[in-house]
Tab-separated table of C-alpha atoms and ligand atoms in Angstrom:
chain	number	residue	atom	x	y	z
A	224	UNK	CA	76.401	-48.104	-80.489
A	225	UNK	CA	75.353	-51.040	-78.326
A	226	UNK	CA	76.582	-49.812	-74.995
A	227	UNK	CA	73.537	-49.569	-72.891
A	228	UNK	CA	72.645	-52.026	-70.176
A	229	UNK	CA	69.207	-53.538	-69.930
A	230	UNK	CA	68.111	-55.196	-66.663
A	231	UNK	CA	64.903	-57.305	-66.706
A	232	UNK	CA	63.512	-57.156	-63.213
A	233	UNK	CA	60.956	-59.931	-63.308
A	234	UNK	CA	59.058	-58.978	-60.213
A	235	UNK	CA	55.692	-60.045	-61.639
A	236	UNK	CA	57.123	-62.550	-64.150
A	237	UNK	CA	57.773	-62.221	-67.836
A	238	UNK	CA	55.937	-63.037	-71.083
A	239	UNK	CA	56.625	-61.874	-74.621
A	240	UNK	CA	54.065	-59.003	-74.493
A	241	UNK	CA	55.298	-57.879	-71.053
A	242	UNK	CA	58.858	-57.659	-72.408
A	243	UNK	CA	57.809	-55.633	-75.367
A	244	UNK	CA	55.638	-53.343	-73.272
A	245	UNK	CA	58.399	-52.698	-70.690
A	246	UNK	CA	61.043	-51.952	-73.418
A	247	UNK	CA	58.704	-49.503	-75.158
A	248	UNK	CA	57.946	-47.859	-71.759
A	249	UNK	CA	61.731	-47.636	-71.148
A	250	UNK	CA	62.020	-45.532	-74.288
A	251	UNK	CA	62.241	-47.760	-77.363
A	252	UNK	CA	60.610	-45.816	-80.184
A	253	UNK	CA	57.186	-47.159	-81.097
A	254	UNK	CA	57.298	-45.509	-84.505
A	255	UNK	CA	60.589	-47.234	-85.357
A	256	UNK	CA	59.385	-50.540	-83.954
A	257	UNK	CA	56.243	-50.420	-86.126
A	258	UNK	CA	58.392	-49.559	-89.112
A	259	UNK	CA	60.645	-52.571	-88.535
A	260	UNK	CA	57.830	-54.928	-87.742
A	261	UNK	CA	56.380	-54.112	-91.195
A	262	UNK	CA	59.376	-55.945	-92.643
A	263	UNK	CA	57.807	-59.215	-91.456
A	264	UNK	CA	55.129	-60.802	-93.734
A	265	UNK	CA	52.480	-60.748	-91.038
A	266	UNK	CA	49.858	-58.457	-92.595
A	267	UNK	CA	47.058	-60.052	-90.499
A	268	UNK	CA	48.591	-58.698	-87.228
A	269	UNK	CA	47.871	-55.357	-85.668
A	270	UNK	CA	49.935	-54.158	-82.745
A	271	UNK	CA	48.165	-52.188	-79.993
A	272	UNK	CA	50.126	-50.331	-77.381
A	273	UNK	CA	48.221	-48.531	-74.577
A	274	UNK	CA	48.836	-47.204	-71.090
A	275	UNK	CA	47.274	-49.043	-68.191
A	276	UNK	CA	47.317	-48.776	-64.413
A	277	UNK	CA	47.179	-51.792	-62.157
A	278	UNK	CA	47.146	-51.660	-58.346
A	279	UNK	CA	48.337	-48.093	-58.511
A	280	UNK	CA	51.238	-48.662	-60.913
A	281	UNK	CA	51.207	-47.351	-64.510
A	282	UNK	CA	52.820	-49.100	-67.374
A	283	UNK	CA	52.305	-50.241	-70.965
A	284	UNK	CA	50.274	-53.095	-72.173
A	285	UNK	CA	50.921	-54.502	-75.628
A	286	UNK	CA	48.483	-56.745	-77.514
A	287	UNK	CA	48.602	-58.270	-80.909
A	288	UNK	CA	45.312	-58.536	-82.768
A	289	UNK	CA	45.415	-61.361	-85.321
A	290	UNK	CA	42.767	-61.555	-87.993
A	291	UNK	CA	41.870	-64.603	-89.982
A	292	UNK	CA	43.126	-68.168	-89.586
A	293	UNK	CA	46.816	-68.589	-88.943
A	294	UNK	CA	48.817	-71.596	-90.212
A	295	UNK	CA	50.247	-73.982	-87.598
A	296	UNK	CA	53.975	-73.183	-87.943
A	297	UNK	CA	56.945	-75.367	-87.325
A	298	UNK	CA	60.396	-74.071	-86.379
A	299	UNK	CA	61.674	-73.956	-89.982
A	300	UNK	CA	58.587	-71.899	-91.045
A	301	UNK	CA	59.210	-69.399	-88.312
A	302	UNK	CA	62.927	-69.150	-88.982
A	303	UNK	CA	62.434	-68.697	-92.732
A	304	UNK	CA	59.821	-66.039	-92.084
A	305	UNK	CA	62.272	-64.149	-89.848
A	306	UNK	CA	65.420	-64.763	-91.861
A	307	UNK	CA	63.901	-63.883	-95.210
A	308	UNK	CA	62.721	-60.514	-93.856
A	309	UNK	CA	64.573	-57.224	-94.058
A	310	UNK	CA	65.213	-57.140	-90.283
A	311	UNK	CA	68.791	-56.447	-89.147
A	312	UNK	CA	71.152	-59.395	-88.754
A	313	UNK	CA	71.321	-58.915	-84.978
A	314	UNK	CA	67.569	-58.954	-84.666
A	315	UNK	CA	67.316	-62.119	-86.836
A	316	UNK	CA	70.091	-63.782	-84.854
A	317	UNK	CA	68.459	-63.095	-81.461
A	318	UNK	CA	64.931	-64.016	-82.621
A	319	UNK	CA	66.312	-67.322	-84.139
A	320	UNK	CA	68.115	-68.086	-80.850
A	321	UNK	CA	64.858	-67.521	-78.893
A	322	UNK	CA	62.691	-69.686	-81.176
A	323	UNK	CA	65.350	-72.499	-81.293
A	324	UNK	CA	65.351	-72.592	-77.506
A	325	UNK	CA	61.560	-72.632	-77.442
A	326	UNK	CA	61.464	-75.511	-79.904
A	327	UNK	CA	64.093	-77.441	-77.987
A	328	UNK	CA	62.126	-77.013	-74.731
A	329	UNK	CA	58.767	-77.899	-76.340
A	330	UNK	CA	60.378	-80.856	-78.030
A	331	UNK	CA	61.823	-82.174	-74.785
A	332	UNK	CA	58.463	-81.864	-73.048
A	333	UNK	CA	56.517	-83.586	-75.776
A	334	UNK	CA	59.245	-86.169	-76.566
A	335	UNK	CA	59.780	-85.101	-80.131
A	336	UNK	CA	62.578	-83.320	-82.083
A	337	UNK	CA	62.620	-79.472	-82.145
A	338	UNK	CA	61.898	-79.635	-85.868
A	339	UNK	CA	58.738	-81.665	-85.252
A	340	UNK	CA	57.298	-79.196	-82.758
A	341	UNK	CA	54.034	-77.858	-84.029
A	342	UNK	CA	53.807	-74.405	-82.619
A	343	UNK	CA	50.196	-73.741	-81.876
A	344	UNK	CA	50.188	-71.103	-79.098
A	345	UNK	CA	53.903	-70.645	-78.540
A	346	UNK	CA	54.692	-69.640	-82.109
A	347	UNK	CA	51.548	-68.221	-83.346
A	348	UNK	CA	51.654	-64.876	-85.149
A	349	UNK	CA	51.366	-62.926	-81.921
A	350	UNK	CA	54.368	-64.677	-80.427
A	351	UNK	CA	56.421	-63.912	-83.526
A	352	UNK	CA	55.475	-60.250	-83.135
A	353	UNK	CA	56.274	-60.376	-79.418
A	354	UNK	CA	59.691	-62.062	-79.927
A	355	UNK	CA	60.802	-60.055	-83.020
A	356	UNK	CA	59.378	-56.895	-81.423
A	357	UNK	CA	61.420	-57.520	-78.253
A	358	UNK	CA	64.567	-58.089	-80.267
A	359	UNK	CA	63.922	-54.896	-82.235
A	360	UNK	CA	63.172	-52.852	-79.172
A	361	UNK	CA	66.459	-54.136	-77.518
A	362	UNK	CA	68.297	-53.031	-80.627
A	363	UNK	CA	66.615	-49.634	-80.605
A	364	UNK	CA	67.711	-49.149	-76.996
A	365	UNK	CA	71.280	-50.098	-77.960
A	366	UNK	CA	71.322	-53.003	-75.504
A	367	UNK	CA	74.921	-54.166	-75.340
A	368	UNK	CA	74.595	-56.126	-72.022
A	369	UNK	CA	71.346	-57.746	-70.963
A	370	UNK	CA	70.787	-58.997	-67.397
A	371	UNK	CA	67.840	-60.615	-65.693
A	372	UNK	CA	66.719	-61.142	-62.107
A	373	UNK	CA	65.804	-64.634	-60.843
A	374	UNK	CA	62.465	-65.819	-62.246
A	375	UNK	CA	59.409	-66.042	-59.994
A	376	UNK	CA	57.948	-69.551	-60.165
A	377	UNK	CA	54.311	-68.927	-59.194
A	378	UNK	CA	52.107	-71.944	-58.643
A	379	UNK	CA	48.654	-73.374	-59.481
A	380	UNK	CA	47.493	-74.305	-62.894
A	381	UNK	CA	47.057	-72.724	-66.348
A	382	UNK	CA	44.599	-73.718	-69.001
A	383	UNK	CA	46.043	-73.807	-72.591
A	384	UNK	CA	45.701	-75.800	-75.781
A	385	UNK	CA	47.175	-78.875	-73.957
A	386	UNK	CA	44.352	-78.561	-71.324
A	387	UNK	CA	45.094	-77.902	-67.717
A	388	UNK	CA	48.889	-77.670	-66.941
A	389	UNK	CA	50.742	-77.084	-63.699
A	390	UNK	CA	52.548	-73.769	-63.147
A	391	UNK	CA	55.321	-73.292	-64.100
A	392	UNK	CA	54.163	-74.886	-67.371
A	393	UNK	CA	56.363	-77.839	-68.512
A	394	UNK	CA	57.987	-75.795	-71.252
A	395	UNK	CA	58.840	-73.078	-68.748
A	396	UNK	CA	60.332	-75.661	-66.394
A	397	UNK	CA	62.454	-76.892	-69.219
A	398	UNK	CA	63.603	-73.368	-70.080
A	399	UNK	CA	64.370	-72.572	-66.406
A	400	UNK	CA	66.963	-75.325	-66.148
A	401	UNK	CA	70.152	-73.932	-64.741
A	402	UNK	CA	68.567	-70.502	-64.048
A	403	UNK	CA	67.913	-68.899	-60.621
A	404	UNK	CA	64.237	-69.282	-59.741
A	405	UNK	CA	62.582	-67.883	-56.656
A	406	UNK	CA	59.472	-69.087	-54.923
A	407	UNK	CA	56.638	-66.542	-55.142
A	408	UNK	CA	53.342	-67.167	-53.409
A	409	UNK	CA	51.126	-66.184	-56.378
A	410	UNK	CA	48.689	-68.590	-57.921
A	411	UNK	CA	49.052	-68.027	-61.651
A	412	UNK	CA	51.379	-68.226	-64.632
A	413	UNK	CA	53.940	-65.517	-64.037
A	414	UNK	CA	56.503	-66.729	-66.513
A	415	UNK	CA	55.429	-67.990	-69.918
A	416	UNK	CA	57.455	-70.092	-72.344
A	417	UNK	CA	58.020	-67.091	-74.605
A	418	UNK	CA	59.146	-64.905	-71.683
A	419	UNK	CA	61.465	-67.592	-70.324
A	420	UNK	CA	62.865	-68.270	-73.840
A	421	UNK	CA	63.653	-64.506	-74.330
A	422	UNK	CA	65.603	-64.010	-71.114
A	423	UNK	CA	67.312	-67.454	-71.111
A	424	UNK	CA	68.564	-66.816	-74.672
A	425	UNK	CA	69.736	-63.220	-74.316
A	426	UNK	CA	70.421	-62.424	-70.654
A	427	UNK	CA	72.924	-63.106	-67.905
A	428	UNK	CA	71.165	-63.789	-64.604
A	429	UNK	CA	72.332	-61.648	-61.717
A	430	UNK	CA	71.459	-58.852	-59.366
A	431	UNK	CA	71.393	-55.461	-61.100
A	432	UNK	CA	74.918	-54.761	-62.409
A	433	UNK	CA	76.818	-51.651	-61.393
A	434	UNK	CA	75.616	-48.948	-63.710
A	435	UNK	CA	74.203	-45.461	-63.949
A	436	UNK	CA	70.518	-46.221	-63.830
A	437	UNK	CA	68.411	-44.582	-66.492
A	438	UNK	CA	64.731	-44.672	-67.398
A	439	UNK	CA	62.757	-47.601	-66.071
A	440	UNK	CA	59.870	-49.102	-68.072
A	441	UNK	CA	56.868	-51.080	-66.846
A	442	UNK	CA	55.161	-53.770	-68.913
A	443	UNK	CA	51.904	-55.531	-67.959
A	444	UNK	CA	50.654	-58.903	-69.262
A	445	UNK	CA	47.170	-60.197	-69.941
A	446	UNK	CA	46.548	-61.442	-66.383
A	447	UNK	CA	45.982	-59.636	-63.183
A	448	UNK	CA	46.776	-61.870	-60.273
A	449	UNK	CA	45.726	-59.336	-57.636
A	450	UNK	CA	49.143	-57.577	-57.230
A	451	UNK	CA	51.111	-55.105	-59.391
A	452	UNK	CA	52.465	-57.878	-61.497
A	453	UNK	CA	54.664	-55.905	-63.794
A	454	UNK	CA	57.864	-56.671	-65.592
A	455	UNK	CA	60.264	-53.794	-65.047
A	456	UNK	CA	63.050	-52.962	-67.365
A	457	UNK	CA	65.849	-50.812	-65.984
A	458	UNK	CA	67.917	-49.065	-68.642
A	459	UNK	CA	71.433	-48.062	-67.659
A	460	UNK	CA	74.859	-47.172	-68.891
A	461	UNK	CA	78.229	-48.459	-67.781
A	462	UNK	CA	79.695	-45.001	-67.577
A	463	UNK	CA	82.938	-46.154	-65.980
A	464	UNK	CA	83.237	-48.278	-62.936
A	465	UNK	CA	83.040	-52.017	-63.024
A	466	UNK	CA	80.154	-54.311	-64.009
A	467	UNK	CA	79.349	-57.333	-61.883
A	468	UNK	CA	77.724	-60.415	-63.311
A	469	UNK	CA	77.212	-63.998	-62.489
A	470	UNK	CA	78.904	-66.688	-64.527
A	471	UNK	CA	79.214	-70.463	-64.101
A	472	UNK	CA	82.604	-72.108	-63.941
A	473	UNK	CA	82.830	-75.672	-65.077
A	474	UNK	CA	85.943	-77.818	-64.579
A	475	UNK	CA	87.154	-81.267	-65.261
A	476	UNK	CA	90.559	-82.917	-64.916
A	477	UNK	CA	91.695	-85.132	-67.806
A	478	UNK	CA	94.665	-87.515	-67.935
A	479	UNK	CA	93.614	-90.003	-70.589
A	480	UNK	CA	92.791	-88.112	-73.769
A	481	UNK	CA	94.725	-87.524	-76.983
A	482	UNK	CA	95.900	-83.932	-76.493
A	483	UNK	CA	95.196	-83.231	-80.165
A	484	UNK	CA	91.479	-83.187	-79.249
A	485	UNK	CA	91.697	-80.163	-76.933
A	486	UNK	CA	91.663	-77.406	-79.629
A	487	UNK	CA	88.579	-79.070	-81.272
A	488	UNK	CA	86.810	-79.117	-77.878
A	489	UNK	CA	87.805	-75.449	-77.292
A	490	UNK	CA	86.279	-74.580	-80.648
A	491	UNK	CA	83.025	-76.394	-80.012
A	492	UNK	CA	82.631	-74.807	-76.622
A	493	UNK	CA	83.296	-71.269	-77.798
A	494	UNK	CA	80.889	-71.662	-80.710
A	495	UNK	CA	78.204	-72.900	-78.264
A	496	UNK	CA	78.514	-69.637	-76.225
A	497	UNK	CA	81.340	-70.272	-73.683
A	498	UNK	CA	82.754	-66.942	-72.537
A	499	UNK	CA	86.202	-68.460	-71.988
A	500	UNK	CA	87.863	-71.833	-72.197
A	501	UNK	CA	91.382	-72.580	-70.890
A	502	UNK	CA	93.682	-75.471	-69.987
A	503	UNK	CA	95.986	-75.812	-67.013
A	504	UNK	CA	98.701	-78.392	-66.740
A	505	UNK	CA	98.568	-80.442	-63.529
A	506	UNK	CA	99.832	-83.670	-61.949
A	507	UNK	CA	97.004	-86.021	-61.186
A	508	UNK	CA	96.768	-89.386	-59.377
A	509	UNK	CA	99.584	-91.927	-59.711
A	510	UNK	CA	101.849	-89.070	-60.773
A	511	UNK	CA	100.193	-88.728	-64.178
A	512	UNK	CA	100.490	-85.457	-66.039
A	513	UNK	CA	97.019	-84.218	-66.704
A	514	UNK	CA	95.060	-81.165	-67.898
A	515	UNK	CA	92.369	-79.215	-66.139
A	516	UNK	CA	89.755	-77.887	-68.569
A	517	UNK	CA	87.999	-74.835	-67.355
A	518	UNK	CA	84.948	-73.418	-69.043
A	519	UNK	CA	83.337	-70.110	-68.068
A	520	UNK	CA	79.829	-69.454	-69.336
A	521	UNK	CA	76.627	-67.510	-68.879
A	522	UNK	CA	74.150	-69.042	-66.423
A	523	UNK	CA	71.562	-71.122	-68.271
A	524	UNK	CA	74.097	-72.707	-70.657
A	525	UNK	CA	75.517	-75.236	-68.111
A	526	UNK	CA	73.738	-78.269	-69.572
A	527	UNK	CA	74.559	-77.488	-73.174
A	528	UNK	CA	78.238	-76.873	-72.487
A	529	UNK	CA	78.590	-79.799	-70.090
A	530	UNK	CA	77.097	-82.098	-72.763
A	531	UNK	CA	79.764	-80.933	-75.156
A	532	UNK	CA	82.567	-81.646	-72.693
A	533	UNK	CA	81.189	-85.052	-71.808
A	534	UNK	CA	80.584	-86.046	-75.444
A	535	UNK	CA	83.827	-84.758	-76.935
A	536	UNK	CA	86.347	-85.510	-74.234
A	537	UNK	CA	87.246	-88.590	-72.108
A	538	UNK	CA	85.811	-86.928	-68.995
A	539	UNK	CA	83.110	-88.794	-67.031
A	540	UNK	CA	81.866	-85.719	-65.091
A	541	UNK	CA	82.254	-82.005	-64.539
A	542	UNK	CA	82.241	-79.746	-61.450
A	543	UNK	CA	79.984	-76.704	-61.640
A	544	UNK	CA	79.783	-73.545	-59.567
A	545	UNK	CA	78.436	-70.048	-59.796
A	546	UNK	CA	80.842	-67.158	-59.385
A	547	UNK	CA	80.647	-63.401	-59.504
A	548	UNK	CA	82.929	-61.659	-61.955
A	549	UNK	CA	83.720	-57.970	-62.323
A	550	UNK	CA	84.349	-56.696	-65.798
A	551	UNK	CA	85.408	-53.319	-67.152
A	552	UNK	CA	82.993	-51.657	-69.564
A	553	UNK	CA	84.654	-51.899	-72.980
A	554	UNK	CA	84.022	-50.954	-76.641
A	555	UNK	CA	85.383	-52.458	-79.822
A	556	UNK	CA	86.336	-50.025	-82.646
A	557	UNK	CA	87.913	-50.406	-86.065
A	558	UNK	CA	90.591	-47.829	-86.703
A	559	UNK	CA	92.357	-46.682	-89.901
A	560	UNK	CA	96.164	-46.684	-89.848
A	561	UNK	CA	98.640	-46.067	-92.734
A	562	UNK	CA	99.085	-49.809	-92.839
A	563	UNK	CA	95.335	-50.669	-93.105
A	564	UNK	CA	92.349	-51.138	-90.835
A	565	UNK	CA	92.510	-52.945	-87.497
A	566	UNK	CA	90.244	-53.454	-84.564
A	567	UNK	CA	91.073	-52.257	-81.050
A	568	UNK	CA	89.379	-52.831	-77.699
A	569	UNK	CA	89.022	-49.887	-75.404
A	570	UNK	CA	88.481	-50.612	-71.663
A	571	UNK	CA	87.167	-47.763	-69.468
A	572	UNK	CA	88.045	-47.191	-65.799
A	573	UNK	CA	85.936	-45.395	-63.266
A	574	UNK	CA	88.682	-42.729	-62.944
A	575	UNK	CA	87.952	-41.684	-66.538
A	576	UNK	CA	91.134	-43.294	-67.856
A	577	UNK	CA	91.053	-45.958	-70.523
A	578	UNK	CA	93.285	-48.707	-71.929
A	579	UNK	CA	93.566	-49.477	-75.619
A	580	UNK	CA	94.362	-53.021	-76.690
A	581	UNK	CA	94.962	-53.772	-80.388
A	582	UNK	CA	93.387	-56.922	-81.866
A	583	UNK	CA	96.245	-59.396	-82.189
A	584	UNK	CA	94.923	-61.164	-85.340
A	585	UNK	CA	94.550	-57.822	-87.201
A	586	UNK	CA	98.060	-56.730	-86.198
A	587	UNK	CA	99.459	-60.106	-87.222
A	588	UNK	CA	97.803	-59.782	-90.677
A	589	UNK	CA	99.151	-56.222	-91.200
A	590	UNK	CA	102.596	-57.327	-90.029
A	591	UNK	CA	102.657	-60.149	-92.593
A	592	UNK	CA	101.120	-57.906	-95.395
A	593	UNK	CA	103.827	-55.231	-94.855
A	594	UNK	CA	106.676	-57.511	-93.736
A	595	UNK	CA	107.037	-55.471	-90.518
A	596	UNK	CA	107.795	-56.568	-86.921
A	597	UNK	CA	104.560	-57.354	-85.128
A	598	UNK	CA	105.621	-55.035	-82.199
A	599	UNK	CA	105.876	-52.028	-84.605
A	600	UNK	CA	102.443	-52.676	-86.108
A	601	UNK	CA	100.982	-53.202	-82.632
A	602	UNK	CA	102.313	-49.772	-81.576
A	603	UNK	CA	100.884	-47.999	-84.650
A	604	UNK	CA	97.470	-49.540	-84.142
A	605	UNK	CA	97.537	-48.722	-80.455
A	606	UNK	CA	98.291	-45.038	-81.247
A	607	UNK	CA	95.425	-44.972	-83.759
A	608	UNK	CA	93.193	-46.521	-81.075
A	609	UNK	CA	94.336	-43.860	-78.561
A	610	UNK	CA	93.333	-41.066	-80.978
A	611	UNK	CA	89.884	-42.700	-81.540
A	612	UNK	CA	89.406	-43.421	-77.832
A	613	UNK	CA	89.842	-39.741	-77.016
A	614	UNK	CA	86.788	-38.929	-79.190
A	615	UNK	CA	84.545	-41.770	-78.188
A	616	UNK	CA	82.013	-41.795	-75.325
A	617	UNK	CA	81.422	-44.809	-73.199
B	1455	LIG	O1	51.799	-74.236	-77.381
B	1455	LIG	C1	52.228	-75.053	-76.659
B	1455	LIG	S1	52.901	-76.448	-77.173
B	1455	LIG	C2	52.320	-74.790	-75.202
B	1455	LIG	C3	53.053	-75.654	-74.473
B	1455	LIG	C4	53.137	-75.376	-73.139
B	1455	LIG	C5	53.954	-76.276	-72.323
B	1455	LIG	O2	54.308	-75.910	-71.268
B	1455	LIG	S2	54.347	-77.767	-73.063
B	1455	LIG	C6	52.477	-74.318	-72.602
B	1455	LIG	N1	51.692	-73.536	-73.358
B	1455	LIG	C7	50.974	-72.397	-72.783
B	1455	LIG	O3	50.518	-71.518	-73.853
B	1455	LIG	C8	50.349	-70.257	-73.358
B	1455	LIG	C9	51.005	-69.296	-74.305
B	1455	LIG	O4	52.365	-69.234	-74.080
B	1455	LIG	P1	53.262	-68.003	-74.727
B	1455	LIG	O5	54.679	-68.277	-74.320
B	1455	LIG	O6	53.075	-68.049	-76.244
B	1455	LIG	O7	52.698	-66.732	-74.172
B	1455	LIG	C10	50.912	-70.218	-71.947
B	1455	LIG	O8	49.902	-70.184	-71.042
B	1455	LIG	C11	51.771	-71.460	-71.904
B	1455	LIG	O9	51.926	-71.983	-70.646
B	1455	LIG	C12	51.611	-73.698	-74.612
B	1456	NI	NI1	53.645	-77.645	-75.288
C-alpha cells in the first residue's frame, strides 16, 4: 500500500546517488533493490553500497561501477531500455517522467529538441541505475506522498564534459524553474541535474508535512565540500491528522472564448498534472459575462500549465500565487458488492473517524447495468466501503 510519506530534506543538496543512498538508509531493502535492478539490461554496472562518516555524521554512499565502453544514449534509447524491462509500471512511469524532464532541460540549455539530446554524463549507465534505483526504492518504501525542501543553490563552478560551468549548472537552473531555492554559502555543486530532475518530477515542495515521523536516512554524494553535506530522507506516515502542502493557484478571467473549448482545456490541464481545474461564472468589464478559470497544481509545474492555458484559450496572461493547503490522508479501495465492483475513497480524521465516499463513475455504471436508482447503488457501495474501512489501516 502506498501510504507512507517521504520528505527529501536537501540540506546538503541532492544528486541521483545521494537520493538512492538516503532511501536505502531509510529502510528500502537493498536485496530487493538489487533484484529489481537486475531487470534492466545493464550487465556492465555494479552497484556498491557502503557506510561512510563525514564530519561526524554517518550515512550511506552509493556508487555505480561501470565496466567497458558505454554507448551515448538519447532519450528514446533510455526510455526503451526502461520500458522494455520487467520493472513495475509505477517505476517505469516515474523513471520516464524524470528522464523526460532531464531531456527537456538539457534540450533548452543546448538549444535542441529533447529527442536530440545526446546524454553523455546525465544519462550514462550510472545515471540510469541512480534514477531507476531511486524509483524502485521509493516503491519499496511505499511512498504515496513525496515532498521536498527548498533546494540549496551553492555557487562557484563545476568541471564536466562541457568544460567549466557555473553552479548551479545550466541544466539545474532550468530544472529549478518555479521551485523554491535557497541561497547557501557553499562553493560547489550541491544539486546535480539528475537530483533536480528526480525531485522536480516526483515531489511537492514544502516544509515537512504533518506526519508521524519514522526512520530518517542519510545519503552522501561524491563530493565533500567541508560540511556534513548529506541528503536526508525522512520517512513518515499520515496516521490521522491533516497534511499540509504547498500548491500554486493560477487564475485567468476570460470573456471572449467559445465556451465549447473549456472542457478540452480542462482535459489538457488535468492530463498535464493539474491537481484541480474549475470554472466560476463572473461579470467582467462592460457588464460582460465571463468565466474565471482556476488551476491548482504542484509547484514546479507552473510554466507547463500556464503554457497550456495561454496556448489553448483566448487568455493573454495568468495570475500565479503559492498557497498552503491542508488535505486529509486518504486511501482508495476497490470493494465487492452484490452488484459488482466499485471504488471508494476513505478519508481519515485525526479523531480516528473516517468518511467513505463511493466513486461516482463506478456507481453510475452499476446503476445503468442493473437499471437501479443511482442513490440506491451509492448506498450499497458506501456500506461495502464502510465494512472495508473498518479493516484497513491508514
Ligand atoms: O551531460 C550533460 S549534457 C551535462 C550538462 C550539464 C548542464 O548543466 S547543461 C551539466 N552536466 C554535469 O554533469 C555532471 C553529472 O550530472 P549528473 O546529474 O548525471 O550527476 C554534473 O556535474 C552536471 O552539472 C552534464
Ligand atoms: Ni548539458
